[in-house]
Coordinates of C-alpha atoms and ligand atoms in Angstrom, one line a residue:
M831 CA 79.4 130.4 91.0
A832 CA 76.3 130.0 89.1
P833 CA 75.2 126.6 89.3
T834 CA 75.3 124.6 86.2
K835 CA 75.2 121.2 87.5
K836 CA 72.7 119.1 90.1
V837 CA 73.4 117.1 93.0
F838 CA 71.0 114.7 94.7
I839 CA 71.9 113.6 98.2
K840 CA 70.4 110.8 99.9
T841 CA 70.6 110.6 103.8
Y842 CA 70.8 107.5 106.1
G843 CA 71.4 107.0 109.5
C844 CA 71.5 109.7 112.5
Q845 CA 71.0 113.5 112.7
M846 CA 74.8 114.0 112.3
N847 CA 74.2 112.7 108.6
V848 CA 71.4 114.9 108.1
Y849 CA 73.7 118.0 109.3
D850 CA 76.6 116.9 107.2
S851 CA 74.4 116.6 104.0
E852 CA 73.3 120.0 104.3
R853 CA 77.0 121.1 104.8
M854 CA 77.8 119.0 101.9
A855 CA 75.3 120.6 99.7
E856 CA 76.9 124.1 100.8
A857 CA 80.5 123.3 99.8
L858 CA 79.3 121.8 96.5
A859 CA 77.2 125.1 95.4
G860 CA 80.9 126.6 95.7
G861 CA 81.7 124.0 92.8
G862 CA 78.7 124.7 90.9
Y863 CA 76.2 122.1 92.2
A864 CA 72.7 122.9 92.8
P865 CA 70.4 120.4 94.8
T866 CA 67.8 118.2 93.0
D867 CA 65.3 116.1 94.3
A868 CA 65.4 113.7 91.3
P869 CA 68.4 111.2 91.2
D870 CA 67.9 110.8 87.3
N871 CA 68.5 114.4 86.7
A872 CA 71.4 114.6 88.8
D873 CA 75.2 115.1 87.6
L874 CA 76.4 113.9 91.1
I875 CA 74.6 111.6 93.4
I876 CA 75.9 111.0 97.0
L877 CA 74.7 108.5 99.4
N878 CA 75.4 109.6 102.9
T879 CA 75.5 106.2 104.4
C880 CA 75.2 104.6 108.2
H881 CA 77.1 101.8 109.5
I882 CA 75.7 101.1 112.8
R883 CA 73.4 98.1 111.9
E884 CA 74.1 95.3 109.3
K885 CA 70.7 96.4 107.8
A886 CA 71.9 100.0 107.4
A887 CA 75.0 99.3 105.7
E888 CA 73.4 96.7 103.3
K889 CA 70.7 99.2 102.1
V890 CA 73.8 101.2 100.7
Y891 CA 74.7 98.3 98.2
S892 CA 71.1 97.6 97.1
E893 CA 70.7 101.4 96.5
L894 CA 73.9 101.4 94.5
G895 CA 72.3 98.7 92.1
R896 CA 69.6 101.0 91.5
L897 CA 72.1 104.0 90.8
R898 CA 73.8 101.7 88.1
S899 CA 70.9 101.7 85.8
I900 CA 70.5 105.6 86.3
K901 CA 74.2 106.0 85.6
E902 CA 73.9 103.6 82.5
E903 CA 70.6 105.4 81.3
R904 CA 72.3 108.8 81.4
A905 CA 75.2 107.8 79.6
R906 CA 73.1 106.7 76.7
A907 CA 72.1 110.2 76.5
D908 CA 75.7 111.4 76.7
Q909 CA 75.3 112.5 80.3
E910 CA 78.1 111.9 83.1
T911 CA 77.0 110.8 86.4
V912 CA 79.4 110.9 89.3
I913 CA 78.4 108.6 92.1
A914 CA 79.9 109.2 95.6
V915 CA 79.3 107.1 98.8
A916 CA 80.1 109.4 101.8
G917 CA 79.1 108.8 105.6
C918 CA 80.0 106.0 108.0
V919 CA 80.1 103.0 105.4
A920 CA 82.6 104.9 103.5
Q921 CA 84.8 105.6 106.4
A922 CA 84.5 101.9 107.7
E923 CA 84.6 100.2 104.2
G924 CA 86.9 102.6 102.1
D925 CA 88.1 101.0 99.0
E926 CA 86.2 97.8 99.6
I927 CA 83.4 99.6 98.3
V928 CA 84.8 100.2 95.1
R929 CA 85.8 96.5 94.6
R930 CA 81.9 95.4 95.6
A931 CA 80.3 98.2 93.4
P932 CA 82.5 99.5 90.5
V933 CA 79.9 102.0 89.9
V934 CA 81.1 104.1 92.5
D935 CA 83.6 107.0 91.5
L936 CA 84.2 108.4 94.8
V937 CA 84.4 107.4 98.5
V938 CA 84.5 110.1 100.9
G939 CA 84.9 109.8 104.9
P940 CA 83.0 112.3 107.2
Q941 CA 86.3 114.1 107.9
S942 CA 87.1 115.0 104.3
Y943 CA 83.8 116.9 103.2
H944 CA 85.5 120.1 102.8
Q945 CA 87.7 118.5 100.0
L946 CA 84.4 117.4 97.9
N947 CA 85.0 119.6 94.9
T948 CA 88.8 118.9 94.7
L949 CA 88.3 115.1 94.7
I950 CA 85.4 115.1 92.2
A951 CA 87.7 117.1 90.1
R952 CA 90.4 114.5 90.5
N953 CA 88.3 111.8 89.8
R954 CA 87.3 113.5 86.3
T955 CA 90.8 114.1 85.3
T956 CA 91.9 110.8 86.1
A957 CA 88.8 108.5 85.4
R958 CA 89.7 106.4 88.3
P959 CA 87.6 105.9 91.5
V960 CA 89.0 108.3 94.1
V961 CA 88.9 107.0 98.0
E962 CA 89.4 109.4 100.7
T963 CA 89.0 108.3 104.1
E964 CA 92.0 109.7 106.0
F965 CA 91.5 111.3 109.3
P966 CA 93.4 114.8 108.8
E967 CA 94.8 116.4 111.7
D968 CA 92.9 119.6 111.2
D969 CA 89.3 120.7 111.9
K970 CA 86.8 119.8 109.0
F971 CA 84.5 122.7 110.4
R972 CA 87.1 125.3 109.9
H973 CA 87.3 124.5 106.0
L974 CA 83.6 124.1 105.3
P975 CA 82.2 127.3 104.0
A976 CA 80.7 129.6 106.7
R977 CA 77.0 128.3 106.9
A978 CA 75.5 130.6 104.2
P979 CA 71.6 131.7 104.8
A980 CA 69.8 128.5 104.0
P981 CA 68.4 128.0 100.6
A982 CA 64.6 128.4 100.6
R983 CA 63.9 124.6 100.3
T984 CA 65.7 123.9 103.6
H985 CA 64.4 126.9 105.4
T986 CA 62.9 125.6 108.4
A987 CA 62.1 126.9 111.9
S988 CA 64.1 124.1 113.4
A989 CA 68.0 123.2 112.7
F990 CA 70.5 120.9 113.7
L991 CA 74.1 122.2 114.9
T992 CA 77.0 119.9 115.4
V993 CA 79.0 121.0 118.4
Q994 CA 81.0 117.6 119.0
E995 CA 82.0 114.8 116.9
G996 CA 83.5 111.4 117.4
C997 CA 83.5 109.0 120.4
D998 CA 86.2 107.5 122.7
K999 CA 84.1 105.3 124.7
F1000 CA 84.3 102.2 122.8
C1001 CA 81.3 100.4 123.5
T1002 CA 81.7 96.8 122.6
F1003 CA 78.8 96.7 120.0
C1004 CA 79.6 100.3 118.4
V1005 CA 81.2 101.1 115.1
V1006 CA 81.2 105.0 115.9
P1007 CA 84.5 105.5 117.4
Y1008 CA 86.0 103.9 114.2
T1009 CA 84.0 105.4 111.7
R1010 CA 83.9 108.9 113.2
G1011 CA 87.3 109.0 115.1
A1012 CA 88.3 110.5 118.3
E1013 CA 86.1 113.0 120.3
Y1014 CA 86.5 116.5 119.2
S1015 CA 84.6 119.7 120.2
R1016 CA 84.2 123.0 118.5
S1017 CA 84.8 126.1 120.0
V1018 CA 82.0 128.2 121.6
A1019 CA 82.8 131.1 119.4
A1020 CA 82.4 128.9 116.1
I1021 CA 79.2 127.4 117.6
E1022 CA 77.6 130.9 118.7
E1023 CA 78.6 132.5 115.1
E1024 CA 76.8 129.6 113.4
A1025 CA 73.9 129.7 115.9
R1026 CA 73.5 133.6 115.2
R1027 CA 73.5 133.2 111.4
L1028 CA 70.6 130.3 111.9
V1029 CA 68.6 132.7 114.0
A1030 CA 69.0 135.3 111.3
A1031 CA 68.0 133.0 108.7
G1032 CA 64.5 132.5 110.8
V1033 CA 65.7 129.4 112.8
R1034 CA 63.8 129.4 116.3
E1035 CA 64.9 126.1 117.5
I1036 CA 68.5 124.7 117.4
T1037 CA 69.2 121.1 118.4
L1038 CA 73.2 120.7 119.2
L1039 CA 74.4 117.3 117.9
G1040 CA 77.2 115.3 119.1
Q1041 CA 77.7 111.5 119.2
N1042 CA 78.4 111.9 122.8
V1043 CA 77.1 115.6 123.1
N1044 CA 77.4 115.9 126.9
A1045 CA 80.7 115.0 126.8
Y1046 CA 81.4 118.5 125.2
H1047 CA 84.3 120.5 126.1
G1048 CA 85.0 123.3 123.8
E1049 CA 87.3 126.2 123.9
N1050 CA 85.6 129.2 125.5
S1051 CA 86.4 132.7 124.8
K1052 CA 88.9 133.2 127.7
G1053 CA 91.2 130.3 126.7
G1054 CA 89.2 128.0 129.0
T1055 CA 86.9 125.1 128.5
A1056 CA 83.2 125.4 128.3
S1057 CA 80.9 122.2 129.4
L1058 CA 77.7 121.5 127.5
A1059 CA 75.9 123.4 130.3
D1060 CA 78.2 126.5 129.9
L1061 CA 77.5 126.4 126.1
L1062 CA 73.7 125.9 126.6
R1063 CA 73.5 128.9 129.0
H1064 CA 75.8 131.1 126.6
L1065 CA 73.4 130.3 123.6
A1066 CA 70.2 130.8 125.5
A1067 CA 71.3 134.5 125.7
I1068 CA 70.9 134.7 121.6
E1069 CA 67.7 136.8 121.3
G1070 CA 65.1 135.3 118.8
L1071 CA 66.6 131.6 119.6
E1072 CA 63.5 130.4 121.5
R1073 CA 64.2 126.7 122.0
L1074 CA 67.5 124.6 122.8
R1075 CA 67.9 120.9 122.6
Y1076 CA 70.7 118.6 122.4
T1077 CA 71.2 114.7 121.5
T1078 CA 72.7 112.1 122.1
S1079 CA 73.9 111.9 125.5
H1080 CA 75.8 109.3 127.5
P1081 CA 74.6 108.7 131.3
R1082 CA 78.4 108.8 132.2
D1083 CA 78.4 112.6 131.4
M1084 CA 75.0 113.5 132.8
S1085 CA 76.8 116.1 135.1
E1086 CA 75.1 118.1 137.8
D1087 CA 75.5 121.3 136.1
L1088 CA 73.9 119.9 133.1
I1089 CA 71.1 118.7 135.2
A1090 CA 70.7 122.4 136.8
A1091 CA 70.4 123.7 133.3
H1092 CA 67.3 121.8 132.8
R1093 CA 66.0 123.5 136.1
D1094 CA 67.3 127.0 135.2
L1095 CA 66.9 127.6 131.3
A1096 CA 63.7 128.2 130.1
T1097 CA 64.6 127.8 126.4
L1098 CA 65.8 124.3 127.3
M1099 CA 63.2 121.9 126.2
P1100 CA 62.1 119.4 128.7
Y1101 CA 63.2 116.4 126.4
L1102 CA 66.1 114.1 127.0
H1103 CA 67.4 111.3 125.0
L1104 CA 69.4 109.4 127.2
P1105 CA 70.2 105.7 125.8
F1106 CA 70.7 102.8 128.5
Q1107 CA 71.1 100.0 126.2
A1108 CA 70.5 97.1 128.8
G1109 CA 69.1 96.6 132.4
A1110 CA 71.4 93.9 133.6
D1111 CA 74.8 94.9 135.3
R1112 CA 76.6 92.1 133.9
V1113 CA 75.6 93.1 130.2
L1114 CA 76.3 96.6 130.9
A1115 CA 79.6 95.9 131.8
A1116 CA 80.2 93.7 129.0
M1117 CA 79.1 96.5 126.6
N1118 CA 81.6 98.8 128.3
R1119 CA 79.1 101.2 129.1
K1120 CA 80.8 101.9 132.7
H1121 CA 77.4 102.5 134.5
T1122 CA 75.0 100.3 136.4
G1123 CA 71.3 100.0 136.0
A1124 CA 70.9 101.6 139.3
E1125 CA 73.1 104.5 138.4
Y1126 CA 70.9 105.0 135.2
L1127 CA 67.8 105.1 137.5
D1128 CA 69.6 107.8 140.0
I1129 CA 70.4 110.0 137.1
V1130 CA 66.7 109.7 136.0
A1131 CA 65.3 110.7 139.5
R1132 CA 67.8 113.8 139.8
I1133 CA 66.5 115.0 136.2
R1134 CA 62.8 114.6 137.2
A1135 CA 63.9 116.4 140.6
A1136 CA 65.4 119.4 138.4
R1137 CA 62.6 119.3 136.0
A1138 CA 59.7 117.4 136.8
D1139 CA 57.8 117.3 133.6
I1140 CA 60.6 116.1 131.3
A1141 CA 60.0 113.8 128.7
L1142 CA 62.6 110.9 128.5
S1143 CA 63.9 108.8 125.5
T1144 CA 66.1 106.1 125.1
D1145 CA 68.1 103.6 123.0
I1146 CA 67.8 99.8 123.8
I1147 CA 69.5 96.8 122.5
V1148 CA 68.0 93.4 122.9
G1149 CA 70.0 90.1 122.3
F1150 CA 73.8 91.5 123.2
P1151 CA 75.8 88.0 123.3
G1152 CA 75.3 86.1 126.3
E1153 CA 72.2 88.1 127.3
T1154 CA 70.0 85.6 129.3
D1155 CA 66.2 85.8 129.8
E1156 CA 66.9 87.2 133.2
E1157 CA 68.9 89.8 132.1
F1158 CA 66.5 90.9 129.5
E1159 CA 63.9 91.0 132.2
A1160 CA 66.1 93.6 133.8
T1161 CA 65.9 95.8 131.0
L1162 CA 61.9 95.5 131.0
D1163 CA 62.4 96.3 134.6
I1164 CA 64.3 99.6 133.9
V1165 CA 61.6 100.5 131.3
R1166 CA 58.6 100.0 133.8
K1167 CA 60.5 102.0 136.5
V1168 CA 61.4 104.9 134.0
R1169 CA 58.2 105.1 131.9
F1170 CA 59.5 106.7 128.5
A1171 CA 57.8 109.3 126.2
Q1172 CA 59.6 107.7 123.5
A1173 CA 62.3 105.0 122.5
Y1174 CA 64.5 103.4 120.1
S1175 CA 65.3 99.7 120.2
F1176 CA 67.1 97.3 118.3
K1177 CA 68.2 93.9 117.8
Y1178 CA 72.0 93.4 118.7
S1179 CA 73.7 93.6 115.2
P1180 CA 77.4 92.1 115.0
R1181 CA 79.6 94.8 113.5
P1182 CA 82.8 93.6 112.0
G1183 CA 86.0 95.1 113.9
T1184 CA 84.1 95.4 117.2
P1185 CA 84.8 93.2 120.2
A1186 CA 81.3 92.2 120.9
A1187 CA 80.9 90.6 117.4
T1188 CA 83.5 87.7 118.2
M1189 CA 82.1 87.3 121.8
E1190 CA 80.8 83.8 122.6
R1191 CA 77.1 83.0 123.3
Q1192 CA 75.7 84.7 120.6
V1193 CA 71.9 85.3 120.9
P1194 CA 70.2 83.4 118.3
E1195 CA 67.7 85.4 115.9
P1196 CA 64.3 84.2 117.0
V1197 CA 65.0 85.0 120.5
K1198 CA 66.1 88.4 119.5
I1199 CA 63.0 89.0 117.6
A1200 CA 60.7 87.7 120.6
R1201 CA 62.7 89.9 123.0
L1202 CA 62.2 92.7 120.5
A1203 CA 58.5 92.4 120.2
R1204 CA 58.0 92.3 124.1
L1205 CA 60.0 95.3 124.7
Q1206 CA 58.3 97.3 121.7
A1207 CA 54.9 96.4 122.9
L1208 CA 55.7 97.8 126.5
L1209 CA 57.4 101.0 125.0
E1210 CA 54.5 101.7 122.7
E1211 CA 52.1 101.5 125.5
Q1212 CA 54.3 104.0 127.4
Q1213 CA 54.4 106.1 124.5
S1214 CA 50.7 106.2 124.2
S1215 CA 49.9 106.9 127.6
F1216 CA 52.4 109.8 127.5
N1217 CA 50.7 111.1 124.6
A1218 CA 47.3 110.6 126.3
G1219 CA 48.5 112.5 129.2
C1220 CA 48.7 115.6 127.0
V1221 CA 45.0 115.6 126.1
G1222 CA 43.3 118.9 127.4
R1223 CA 46.5 120.6 128.2
V1224 CA 47.8 123.6 126.2
L1225 CA 51.2 123.3 124.9
P1226 CA 53.5 125.8 122.9
V1227 CA 54.1 124.5 119.3
L1228 CA 56.6 125.6 117.1
F1229 CA 54.9 125.2 113.5
E1230 CA 57.5 124.0 111.2
R1231 CA 55.9 122.4 108.1
Q1232 CA 52.9 122.1 105.9
G1233 CA 50.2 119.5 106.9
R1234 CA 48.9 116.9 104.6
R1235 CA 45.6 118.4 104.4
E1236 CA 45.3 122.1 103.2
G1237 CA 45.0 124.7 106.0
Q1238 CA 46.8 122.5 108.2
L1239 CA 50.3 123.0 109.8
I1240 CA 52.5 120.5 111.7
G1241 CA 54.9 121.4 114.7
R1242 CA 56.5 120.4 117.8
S1243 CA 55.6 120.3 121.3
P1244 CA 58.1 120.9 124.0
Y1245 CA 58.3 117.1 124.5
L1246 CA 59.2 116.6 120.8
Q1247 CA 55.6 115.3 119.8
S1248 CA 54.3 116.1 116.4
V1249 CA 51.3 118.2 116.7
H1250 CA 48.7 119.1 113.8
A1251 CA 46.5 122.1 113.9
D1252 CA 44.5 124.0 111.5
A1253 CA 46.6 127.3 111.2
A1254 CA 47.2 130.0 109.0
P1255 CA 50.3 129.8 106.7
G1256 CA 51.6 133.0 108.6
L1257 CA 51.9 130.9 111.7
M1258 CA 54.9 128.9 110.1
G1259 CA 58.0 129.5 112.2
R1260 CA 56.2 130.6 115.3
I1261 CA 55.4 129.3 118.6
I1262 CA 51.7 129.1 119.3
P1263 CA 49.8 127.7 122.1
V1264 CA 47.7 124.7 121.1
E1265 CA 44.8 123.0 123.1
I1266 CA 45.5 119.3 122.6
A1267 CA 42.4 117.4 121.8
K1268 CA 43.5 114.1 120.4
A1269 CA 46.4 111.8 121.0
G1270 CA 47.5 109.0 118.9
P1271 CA 50.6 106.6 119.3
N1272 CA 52.8 108.9 117.1
S1273 CA 51.3 112.3 117.2
L1274 CA 48.8 114.7 118.7
S1275 CA 46.2 117.2 117.1
G1276 CA 44.7 120.3 118.6
V1277 CA 43.0 123.6 118.4
I1278 CA 45.1 127.1 118.5
R1279 CA 44.2 128.9 121.4
A1280 CA 44.0 132.8 121.3
A1281 CA 47.3 133.8 123.0
Ligands
SAH2694 N1 76.2 107.9 121.3 C1 75.0 107.2 121.5 C2 74.7 106.2 120.5 C3 74.9 106.2 119.0 S1 74.2 105.1 118.1 C4 75.0 106.5 122.8 O1 76.1 106.2 123.4 O2 74.0 106.3 123.4 C5 72.7 104.9 118.2 C6 72.0 103.6 118.9 O3 72.1 102.5 118.0 C7 72.7 103.3 120.2 O4 72.3 104.0 121.3 C8 72.4 101.7 120.1 O5 71.3 101.5 120.7 C9 72.3 101.4 118.8 N2 73.5 100.6 118.3 C10 74.6 100.8 118.3 N3 75.2 99.8 117.9 C11 74.6 98.8 117.6 C12 74.6 97.4 117.3 N4 75.8 96.9 116.6 N5 73.5 96.6 117.1 C13 72.4 97.1 117.6 N6 72.2 98.4 117.9 C14 73.3 99.2 118.1
SF4_2695 FE1 78.9 104.1 120.3 FE2 79.1 104.1 122.9 FE3 80.5 106.0 121.5 FE4 77.6 105.9 121.8 S1 79.3 106.1 123.6 S2 78.7 106.3 120.0 S3 77.4 103.6 121.7 S4 80.9 103.9 121.3
F3S2696 FE1 75.0 105.8 111.6 FE2 77.5 107.2 111.4 FE3 75.3 108.1 112.7 S1 77.3 104.8 111.7 S2 74.3 106.3 113.2 S3 75.5 107.5 110.5 S4 77.6 108.2 113.2

């Protein structure tokens, strides 16, 4: 269908949402919508939301306030605007959103994106808000249009590909099992087909996504089950696919064959995001993580034995209910022992409906703030020193986007660092050796070396 209308999508939260937003745009192309960057120009505005922490969820309501004025302004010019809330806040709050923000026309959970065009049509004919947050039995991936060659705008050398969704682990602080439902893995064949399509469209690097990506257990072509390591080995054979990554992993699913894949597969990049959340065993048990601090350190040692230069990244929560000063020290202790290349750290945020939200001995805000500051100072120091260690090395960089300066491109090193270099525009989408000359806390810069 030739596009006659415009859609603006704003994405919050994790990479799964980034992937879902692209798929929504593709589904909506079938309904006559072309993407736009300007919300005040859009006939349809979608907020793809995140519920993981309170701040993330609250952002949605302040954004809806702004959208209300856009909708009113457009109405004065006789233009209709459909406002939709998608993603994890949609799933968690359902019709509560419409009650709190009557400007919303459509609430749609992550399992129902393939129905978007139908749901919009229903809203237009009934002139009533539509809320669709059921978990249908069938596979949403099957109903989404086969991934079309990416439109020029989103055409980059690196792409996300969701292989696994949902979570059955029920960490006591986390909303994901409620917003994304039970764990589900796509088949190897469906993933391979999508990967081949991406590579044909010029993609050189694919990051396999899942809330628990290393718990992946999809059907293989022989009717058996493939592990994430099997899947990686299979995809590594695709010609033109030069880099593979995966995220996010759980320590409990860091199996021997996956660790071995880091030793064996040259296309699997030496980078692993492996959240440990907290250092003290009592806190880990209360979080329902089902591993100890020592077990985490043991996994790290085994991964480093398989791939010595691997860059490690993690997620950490400070101020989980009951966390004492000594227990927080145990978190710092793990950080000191591992030495991370990168990390995300958060103050514990009580989420409605999760067991930890009603636990006793909630940690006061000032204590959380102080712990987070100490932790982040240590993590920043580690990240800077990891980056500084790259100076003088020649790293292969996949150039992905234009730099701020004319004649400059920005790409990624194998360790996922941003690397800036003066480079001809023709090098976009290619992997080029760069001699690293300078390191900052968040990026590197260097000079292209003749291959
Ligand atoms: N599946 C991943 C995590 C997905 S959520 C895993 O198990 O590791 C991303 C990160 O958000 C988590 O790793 C955790 O550090 C953080 N997070 C989740 N719920 C939170 C909460 N209630 N408060 C603060 N941080 C939280
Ligand atoms: Fe949330 Fe835990 Fe599942 Fe990760 S493993 S998504 S933290 S419940
Ligand atoms: Fe947020 Fe949902 Fe991702 S809660 S982190 S967008 S799975």
